[in-house]
Amino acid sequence: MTYSIAGMCRRTGMFGVAITTSSIAVGSRCSFAQAGVGAVLTQHRTDPRLGPRGLALLERGKSASEVVFALTSADESIGHRQLAVIDREGRTAWYHGDKIHSVHNASEGDGCVAIGNIIRKPSVTDAMIGAFQARPDDHLAERLMTAIEAGKAEGGEFRQEKSAALLVVHEQSFPLVDLRVDYDRDALGQLRFLWETYVPFLDLYVGRAVAPDATK
């Protein structure tokens, strides 16, 4: 009952993810990213421990495929999980556990990977990749937002999406964008509102952190 996308901007080096589901607080449990390293998505009977573990492996220089192999090779519960990883080179990999019996799928493109489970049709992930790749010059957060909206337009999941999150990292140890809707009848609509409200403050908030004397 979750669909998501992880992507990289090859122009800026940013990494990010967008995700939505019909349960509460998806952003705190399922989406992980680190500047200069990559991103990890963990969902379907979610094990949030897999996110930090994946990032640690990416930071050590492991490829996306190597990370997925490491996370899935010695875990007795891994059959319940769904994963997606993007590494610092923009390479991607994914995993579907054999205990996922609903409609599920994964799709990959240049610098992006989308996964979904308990979705209406497999093309939900294809739609996300298509939307992401169609706008290479947009800000990464906007591309991710457009992609997750395309997934909903393609059918989304069977239940109403109630939480959603948008996470982008770039250069600093703290996120450039970390917006979450934890419970709302229109989770993606609210996330779109938050993103468009936050855009004017992107550079200001980074500037206040790294050069407070030079900003208002």
PDB file of C-alpha atoms in Angstrom:
ATOM      1  CA  MET A   1       0.000   0.000   0.000  1.00  0.00           C
ATOM      2  CA  THR A   2       2.954   2.268  -0.639  1.00  0.00           C
ATOM      3  CA  TYR A   3       4.538   3.750  -3.743  1.00  0.00           C
ATOM      4  CA  SER A   4       7.689   5.802  -3.921  1.00  0.00           C
ATOM      5  CA  ILE A   5      10.560   7.065  -6.032  1.00  0.00           C
ATOM      6  CA  ALA A   6      14.244   7.765  -5.358  1.00  0.00           C
ATOM      7  CA  GLY A   7      16.190   9.996  -7.719  1.00  0.00           C
ATOM      8  CA  MET A   8      19.388  11.886  -8.374  1.00  0.00           C
ATOM      9  CA  CYS A   9      19.907  15.196 -10.156  1.00  0.00           C
ATOM     10  CA  ARG A  10      22.950  14.687 -12.349  1.00  0.00           C
ATOM     11  CA  ARG A  11      23.311  18.442 -12.810  1.00  0.00           C
ATOM     12  CA  THR A  12      23.570  19.324  -9.098  1.00  0.00           C
ATOM     13  CA  GLY A  13      24.350  16.006  -7.405  1.00  0.00           C
ATOM     14  CA  MET A  14      21.260  16.193  -5.194  1.00  0.00           C
ATOM     15  CA  PHE A  15      19.572  13.002  -3.998  1.00  0.00           C
ATOM     16  CA  GLY A  16      15.994  12.656  -2.896  1.00  0.00           C
ATOM     17  CA  VAL A  17      12.875  10.570  -2.433  1.00  0.00           C
ATOM     18  CA  ALA A  18       9.120  11.037  -2.551  1.00  0.00           C
ATOM     19  CA  ILE A  19       6.719   8.548  -0.999  1.00  0.00           C
ATOM     20  CA  THR A  20       3.056   8.114  -0.082  1.00  0.00           C
ATOM     21  CA  THR A  21       0.880   5.486   1.589  1.00  0.00           C
ATOM     22  CA  SER A  22      -2.501   4.929   3.217  1.00  0.00           C
ATOM     23  CA  SER A  23      -1.030   4.541   6.706  1.00  0.00           C
ATOM     24  CA  ILE A  24       0.309   7.188   9.062  1.00  0.00           C
ATOM     25  CA  ALA A  25       3.742   8.894   9.096  1.00  0.00           C
ATOM     26  CA  VAL A  26       5.397   7.254   6.095  1.00  0.00           C
ATOM     27  CA  GLY A  27       8.249   9.778   5.941  1.00  0.00           C
ATOM     28  CA  SER A  28       9.680   8.872   9.334  1.00  0.00           C
ATOM     29  CA  ARG A  29       9.765   5.132   8.614  1.00  0.00           C
ATOM     30  CA  CYS A  30      10.489   4.549   4.958  1.00  0.00           C
ATOM     31  CA  SER A  31      12.648   7.242   3.306  1.00  0.00           C
ATOM     32  CA  PHE A  32      16.372   7.813   3.859  1.00  0.00           C
ATOM     33  CA  ALA A  33      18.974   9.904   2.027  1.00  0.00           C
ATOM     34  CA  GLN A  34      22.447  11.314   2.637  1.00  0.00           C
ATOM     35  CA  ALA A  35      24.221  14.059   0.705  1.00  0.00           C
ATOM     36  CA  GLY A  36      26.940  12.777  -1.599  1.00  0.00           C
ATOM     37  CA  VAL A  37      26.014   9.186  -0.776  1.00  0.00           C
ATOM     38  CA  GLY A  38      22.592   8.207  -2.130  1.00  0.00           C
ATOM     39  CA  ALA A  39      19.127   7.181  -0.965  1.00  0.00           C
ATOM     40  CA  VAL A  40      17.274   4.128   0.321  1.00  0.00           C
ATOM     41  CA  LEU A  41      13.568   3.284   0.376  1.00  0.00           C
ATOM     42  CA  THR A  42      12.257   0.511   2.633  1.00  0.00           C
ATOM     43  CA  GLN A  43       8.567  -0.445   2.604  1.00  0.00           C
ATOM     44  CA  HIS A  44       5.964  -3.247   2.869  1.00  0.00           C
ATOM     45  CA  ARG A  45       5.884  -4.421   6.504  1.00  0.00           C
ATOM     46  CA  THR A  46       8.564  -1.810   6.845  1.00  0.00           C
ATOM     47  CA  ASP A  47      11.832  -2.366   8.659  1.00  0.00           C
ATOM     48  CA  PRO A  48      13.206   1.183   9.190  1.00  0.00           C
ATOM     49  CA  ARG A  49      16.574  -0.256  10.227  1.00  0.00           C
ATOM     50  CA  LEU A  50      17.306  -1.096   6.605  1.00  0.00           C
ATOM     51  CA  GLY A  51      17.504   2.594   5.667  1.00  0.00           C
ATOM     52  CA  PRO A  52      20.460   3.578   7.876  1.00  0.00           C
ATOM     53  CA  ARG A  53      22.161   0.252   7.159  1.00  0.00           C
ATOM     54  CA  GLY A  54      21.867   0.880   3.452  1.00  0.00           C
ATOM     55  CA  LEU A  55      23.209   4.413   3.707  1.00  0.00           C
ATOM     56  CA  ALA A  56      26.182   3.181   5.741  1.00  0.00           C
ATOM     57  CA  LEU A  57      27.025   0.686   3.008  1.00  0.00           C
ATOM     58  CA  LEU A  58      26.660   3.344   0.313  1.00  0.00           C
ATOM     59  CA  GLU A  59      28.959   5.645   2.270  1.00  0.00           C
ATOM     60  CA  ARG A  60      31.587   2.902   2.241  1.00  0.00           C
ATOM     61  CA  GLY A  61      31.463   2.932  -1.559  1.00  0.00           C
ATOM     62  CA  LYS A  62      29.168  -0.028  -2.202  1.00  0.00           C
ATOM     63  CA  SER A  63      27.074   0.085  -5.364  1.00  0.00           C
ATOM     64  CA  ALA A  64      23.278   0.033  -5.275  1.00  0.00           C
ATOM     65  CA  SER A  65      23.261  -3.638  -6.307  1.00  0.00           C
ATOM     66  CA  GLU A  66      25.815  -4.535  -3.653  1.00  0.00           C
ATOM     67  CA  VAL A  67      23.767  -2.762  -1.010  1.00  0.00           C
ATOM     68  CA  VAL A  68      20.584  -4.604  -1.944  1.00  0.00           C
ATOM     69  CA  PHE A  69      22.465  -7.911  -1.880  1.00  0.00           C
ATOM     70  CA  ALA A  70      23.951  -7.150   1.540  1.00  0.00           C
ATOM     71  CA  LEU A  71      20.603  -6.100   3.013  1.00  0.00           C
ATOM     72  CA  THR A  72      18.757  -9.142   1.722  1.00  0.00           C
ATOM     73  CA  SER A  73      21.265 -11.995   2.002  1.00  0.00           C
ATOM     74  CA  ALA A  74      21.192 -12.630   5.763  1.00  0.00           C
ATOM     75  CA  ASP A  75      17.759 -11.543   6.991  1.00  0.00           C
ATOM     76  CA  GLU A  76      15.138 -14.169   7.797  1.00  0.00           C
ATOM     77  CA  SER A  77      12.320 -11.622   7.547  1.00  0.00           C
ATOM     78  CA  ILE A  78      13.410 -10.107   4.239  1.00  0.00           C
ATOM     79  CA  GLY A  79      10.654 -11.870   2.313  1.00  0.00           C
ATOM     80  CA  HIS A  80       8.207  -9.314   3.685  1.00  0.00           C
ATOM     81  CA  ARG A  81      10.212  -6.300   2.490  1.00  0.00           C
ATOM     82  CA  GLN A  82      10.447  -4.098  -0.580  1.00  0.00           C
ATOM     83  CA  LEU A  83      13.572  -2.000  -1.183  1.00  0.00           C
ATOM     84  CA  ALA A  84      14.999   0.513  -3.616  1.00  0.00           C
ATOM     85  CA  VAL A  85      18.495   2.025  -3.595  1.00  0.00           C
ATOM     86  CA  ILE A  86      20.321   4.684  -5.605  1.00  0.00           C
ATOM     87  CA  ASP A  87      24.065   5.166  -5.187  1.00  0.00           C
ATOM     88  CA  ARG A  88      26.393   8.141  -5.650  1.00  0.00           C
ATOM     89  CA  GLU A  89      26.832   7.349  -9.350  1.00  0.00           C
ATOM     90  CA  GLY A  90      23.092   7.265  -9.943  1.00  0.00           C
ATOM     91  CA  ARG A  91      23.005   3.480 -10.304  1.00  0.00           C
ATOM     92  CA  THR A  92      19.867   1.822  -8.985  1.00  0.00           C
ATOM     93  CA  ALA A  93      18.682  -1.514  -7.628  1.00  0.00           C
ATOM     94  CA  TRP A  94      15.526  -2.899  -6.036  1.00  0.00           C
ATOM     95  CA  TYR A  95      14.163  -5.926  -4.227  1.00  0.00           C
ATOM     96  CA  HIS A  96      10.740  -7.544  -3.819  1.00  0.00           C
ATOM     97  CA  GLY A  97      10.353 -10.165  -1.090  1.00  0.00           C
ATOM     98  CA  ASP A  98       8.637 -13.428  -1.995  1.00  0.00           C
ATOM     99  CA  LYS A  99       5.981 -12.831   0.658  1.00  0.00           C
ATOM    100  CA  ILE A 100       4.616  -9.763  -1.130  1.00  0.00           C
ATOM    101  CA  HIS A 101       1.477 -11.195  -2.726  1.00  0.00           C
ATOM    102  CA  SER A 102      -0.262  -7.999  -3.800  1.00  0.00           C
ATOM    103  CA  VAL A 103       0.172  -6.154  -7.094  1.00  0.00           C
ATOM    104  CA  HIS A 104       3.686  -4.750  -6.913  1.00  0.00           C
ATOM    105  CA  ASN A 105       6.297  -3.487  -9.327  1.00  0.00           C
ATOM    106  CA  ALA A 106       9.602  -1.679  -9.791  1.00  0.00           C
ATOM    107  CA  SER A 107      10.711   0.588 -12.618  1.00  0.00           C
ATOM    108  CA  GLU A 108      14.105   2.158 -13.324  1.00  0.00           C
ATOM    109  CA  GLY A 109      15.383   5.057 -15.409  1.00  0.00           C
ATOM    110  CA  ASP A 110      18.502   7.170 -15.640  1.00  0.00           C
ATOM    111  CA  GLY A 111      19.236   8.150 -12.054  1.00  0.00           C
ATOM    112  CA  CYS A 112      15.876   7.044 -10.690  1.00  0.00           C
ATOM    113  CA  VAL A 113      14.014   4.002  -9.355  1.00  0.00           C
ATOM    114  CA  ALA A 114      10.359   3.620  -8.341  1.00  0.00           C
ATOM    115  CA  ILE A 115       8.691   0.845  -6.355  1.00  0.00           C
ATOM    116  CA  GLY A 116       5.152   0.119  -5.223  1.00  0.00           C
ATOM    117  CA  ASN A 117       3.121  -2.530  -3.422  1.00  0.00           C
ATOM    118  CA  ILE A 118      -0.612  -3.064  -3.016  1.00  0.00           C
ATOM    119  CA  ILE A 119      -1.022  -0.722  -5.985  1.00  0.00           C
ATOM    120  CA  ARG A 120      -3.847  -0.754  -8.521  1.00  0.00           C
ATOM    121  CA  LYS A 121      -1.653  -1.724 -11.454  1.00  0.00           C
ATOM    122  CA  PRO A 122       2.050  -2.225 -12.252  1.00  0.00           C
ATOM    123  CA  SER A 123       2.145   0.857 -14.477  1.00  0.00           C
ATOM    124  CA  VAL A 124       2.005   3.114 -11.384  1.00  0.00           C
ATOM    125  CA  THR A 125       5.792   2.844 -11.076  1.00  0.00           C
ATOM    126  CA  ASP A 126       6.282   3.293 -14.831  1.00  0.00           C
ATOM    127  CA  ALA A 127       4.301   6.536 -14.664  1.00  0.00           C
ATOM    128  CA  MET A 128       6.521   7.862 -11.889  1.00  0.00           C
ATOM    129  CA  ILE A 129       9.696   7.184 -13.840  1.00  0.00           C
ATOM    130  CA  GLY A 130       8.246   8.761 -16.973  1.00  0.00           C
ATOM    131  CA  ALA A 131       7.267  11.935 -15.135  1.00  0.00           C
ATOM    132  CA  PHE A 132      10.638  12.189 -13.399  1.00  0.00           C
ATOM    133  CA  GLN A 133      12.601  11.834 -16.617  1.00  0.00           C
ATOM    134  CA  ALA A 134      10.401  14.260 -18.539  1.00  0.00           C
ATOM    135  CA  ARG A 135      11.635  17.288 -16.550  1.00  0.00           C
ATOM    136  CA  PRO A 136      15.437  17.033 -16.230  1.00  0.00           C
ATOM    137  CA  ASP A 137      15.982  20.782 -15.766  1.00  0.00           C
ATOM    138  CA  ASP A 138      13.544  21.219 -12.863  1.00  0.00           C
ATOM    139  CA  HIS A 139      14.647  21.233  -9.234  1.00  0.00           C
ATOM    140  CA  LEU A 140      14.991  17.657  -7.984  1.00  0.00           C
ATOM    141  CA  ALA A 141      12.256  18.161  -5.399  1.00  0.00           C
ATOM    142  CA  GLU A 142       9.844  19.312  -8.104  1.00  0.00           C
ATOM    143  CA  ARG A 143      10.725  16.313 -10.275  1.00  0.00           C
ATOM    144  CA  LEU A 144      10.085  13.966  -7.364  1.00  0.00           C
ATOM    145  CA  MET A 145       6.829  15.727  -6.517  1.00  0.00           C
ATOM    146  CA  THR A 146       5.655  15.512 -10.123  1.00  0.00           C
ATOM    147  CA  ALA A 147       6.604  11.848 -10.215  1.00  0.00           C
ATOM    148  CA  ILE A 148       4.665  10.846  -7.107  1.00  0.00           C
ATOM    149  CA  GLU A 149       1.647  12.794  -8.381  1.00  0.00           C
ATOM    150  CA  ALA A 150       1.909  10.873 -11.661  1.00  0.00           C
ATOM    151  CA  GLY A 151       1.808   7.636  -9.689  1.00  0.00           C
ATOM    152  CA  LYS A 152      -1.446   8.681  -8.071  1.00  0.00           C
ATOM    153  CA  ALA A 153      -2.895   9.778 -11.414  1.00  0.00           C
ATOM    154  CA  GLU A 154      -2.058   6.349 -12.829  1.00  0.00           C
ATOM    155  CA  GLY A 155      -4.143   4.694 -10.112  1.00  0.00           C
ATOM    156  CA  GLY A 156      -2.062   4.844  -6.970  1.00  0.00           C
ATOM    157  CA  GLU A 157      -3.066   2.362  -4.313  1.00  0.00           C
ATOM    158  CA  PHE A 158      -6.443   0.900  -3.397  1.00  0.00           C
ATOM    159  CA  ARG A 159      -6.930   2.919  -0.218  1.00  0.00           C
ATOM    160  CA  GLN A 160      -6.822   6.673   0.270  1.00  0.00           C
ATOM    161  CA  GLU A 161      -3.294   8.023   0.592  1.00  0.00           C
ATOM    162  CA  LYS A 162      -3.053   9.533   4.079  1.00  0.00           C
ATOM    163  CA  SER A 163       0.636  10.364   4.513  1.00  0.00           C
ATOM    164  CA  ALA A 164       3.383  11.515   2.182  1.00  0.00           C
ATOM    165  CA  ALA A 165       6.930  12.831   2.343  1.00  0.00           C
ATOM    166  CA  LEU A 166       9.492  14.670   0.246  1.00  0.00           C
ATOM    167  CA  LEU A 167      13.179  14.476   1.194  1.00  0.00           C
ATOM    168  CA  VAL A 168      16.112  16.049  -0.704  1.00  0.00           C
ATOM    169  CA  VAL A 169      19.743  16.270   0.413  1.00  0.00           C
ATOM    170  CA  HIS A 170      22.542  18.398  -1.019  1.00  0.00           C
ATOM    171  CA  GLU A 171      26.039  19.216   0.263  1.00  0.00           C
ATOM    172  CA  GLN A 172      25.137  19.701   3.935  1.00  0.00           C
ATOM    173  CA  SER A 173      24.682  17.134   6.699  1.00  0.00           C
ATOM    174  CA  PHE A 174      21.092  18.334   7.121  1.00  0.00           C
ATOM    175  CA  PRO A 175      18.377  17.945   4.462  1.00  0.00           C
ATOM    176  CA  LEU A 176      17.752  20.683   1.938  1.00  0.00           C
ATOM    177  CA  VAL A 177      14.072  19.674   1.925  1.00  0.00           C
ATOM    178  CA  ASP A 178      12.364  17.483   4.522  1.00  0.00           C
ATOM    179  CA  LEU A 179       8.590  17.883   4.277  1.00  0.00           C
ATOM    180  CA  ARG A 180       6.071  15.445   5.706  1.00  0.00           C
ATOM    181  CA  VAL A 181       2.317  15.069   5.807  1.00  0.00           C
ATOM    182  CA  ASP A 182       1.725  12.531   8.553  1.00  0.00           C
ATOM    183  CA  TYR A 183      -2.064  12.162   8.314  1.00  0.00           C
ATOM    184  CA  ASP A 184      -4.417  13.943   5.939  1.00  0.00           C
ATOM    185  CA  ARG A 185      -7.272  13.025   3.594  1.00  0.00           C
ATOM    186  CA  ASP A 186      -5.367  14.699   0.741  1.00  0.00           C
ATOM    187  CA  ALA A 187      -1.788  13.823   1.629  1.00  0.00           C
ATOM    188  CA  LEU A 188      -0.271  14.545  -1.776  1.00  0.00           C
ATOM    189  CA  GLY A 189      -2.239  17.738  -2.172  1.00  0.00           C
ATOM    190  CA  GLN A 190      -0.954  18.918   1.191  1.00  0.00           C
ATOM    191  CA  LEU A 191       2.601  17.900   0.302  1.00  0.00           C
ATOM    192  CA  ARG A 192       2.364  19.915  -2.921  1.00  0.00           C
ATOM    193  CA  PHE A 193       1.172  22.913  -0.864  1.00  0.00           C
ATOM    194  CA  LEU A 194       4.058  22.539   1.599  1.00  0.00           C
ATOM    195  CA  TRP A 195       6.641  22.250  -1.174  1.00  0.00           C
ATOM    196  CA  GLU A 196       5.412  25.318  -3.031  1.00  0.00           C
ATOM    197  CA  THR A 197       5.321  27.265   0.244  1.00  0.00           C
ATOM    198  CA  TYR A 198       8.844  26.144   1.165  1.00  0.00           C
ATOM    199  CA  VAL A 199      10.552  26.911  -2.178  1.00  0.00           C
ATOM    200  CA  PRO A 200      11.243  30.624  -1.485  1.00  0.00           C
ATOM    201  CA  PHE A 201      13.088  29.734   1.720  1.00  0.00           C
ATOM    202  CA  LEU A 202      15.436  27.022   0.396  1.00  0.00           C
ATOM    203  CA  ASP A 203      18.567  29.156   0.057  1.00  0.00           C
ATOM    204  CA  LEU A 204      17.713  31.332   3.064  1.00  0.00           C
ATOM    205  CA  TYR A 205      17.595  28.460   5.533  1.00  0.00           C
ATOM    206  CA  VAL A 206      20.844  26.951   4.253  1.00  0.00           C
ATOM    207  CA  GLY A 207      22.493  30.371   4.359  1.00  0.00           C
ATOM    208  CA  ARG A 208      21.384  30.975   7.945  1.00  0.00           C
ATOM    209  CA  ALA A 209      23.022  27.700   8.932  1.00  0.00           C
ATOM    210  CA  VAL A 210      26.366  28.008   7.159  1.00  0.00           C
ATOM    211  CA  ALA A 211      26.838  31.796   6.913  1.00  0.00           C
ATOM    212  CA  PRO A 212      24.571  33.500   9.469  1.00  0.00           C
ATOM    213  CA  ASP A 213      26.376  36.861   9.262  1.00  0.00           C
ATOM    214  CA  ALA A 214      25.719  37.073   5.532  1.00  0.00           C
ATOM    215  CA  THR A 215      21.979  36.411   5.667  1.00  0.00           C
ATOM    216  CA  LYS A 216      18.976  38.239   7.015  1.00  0.00           C
TER     217      LYS A 216
END
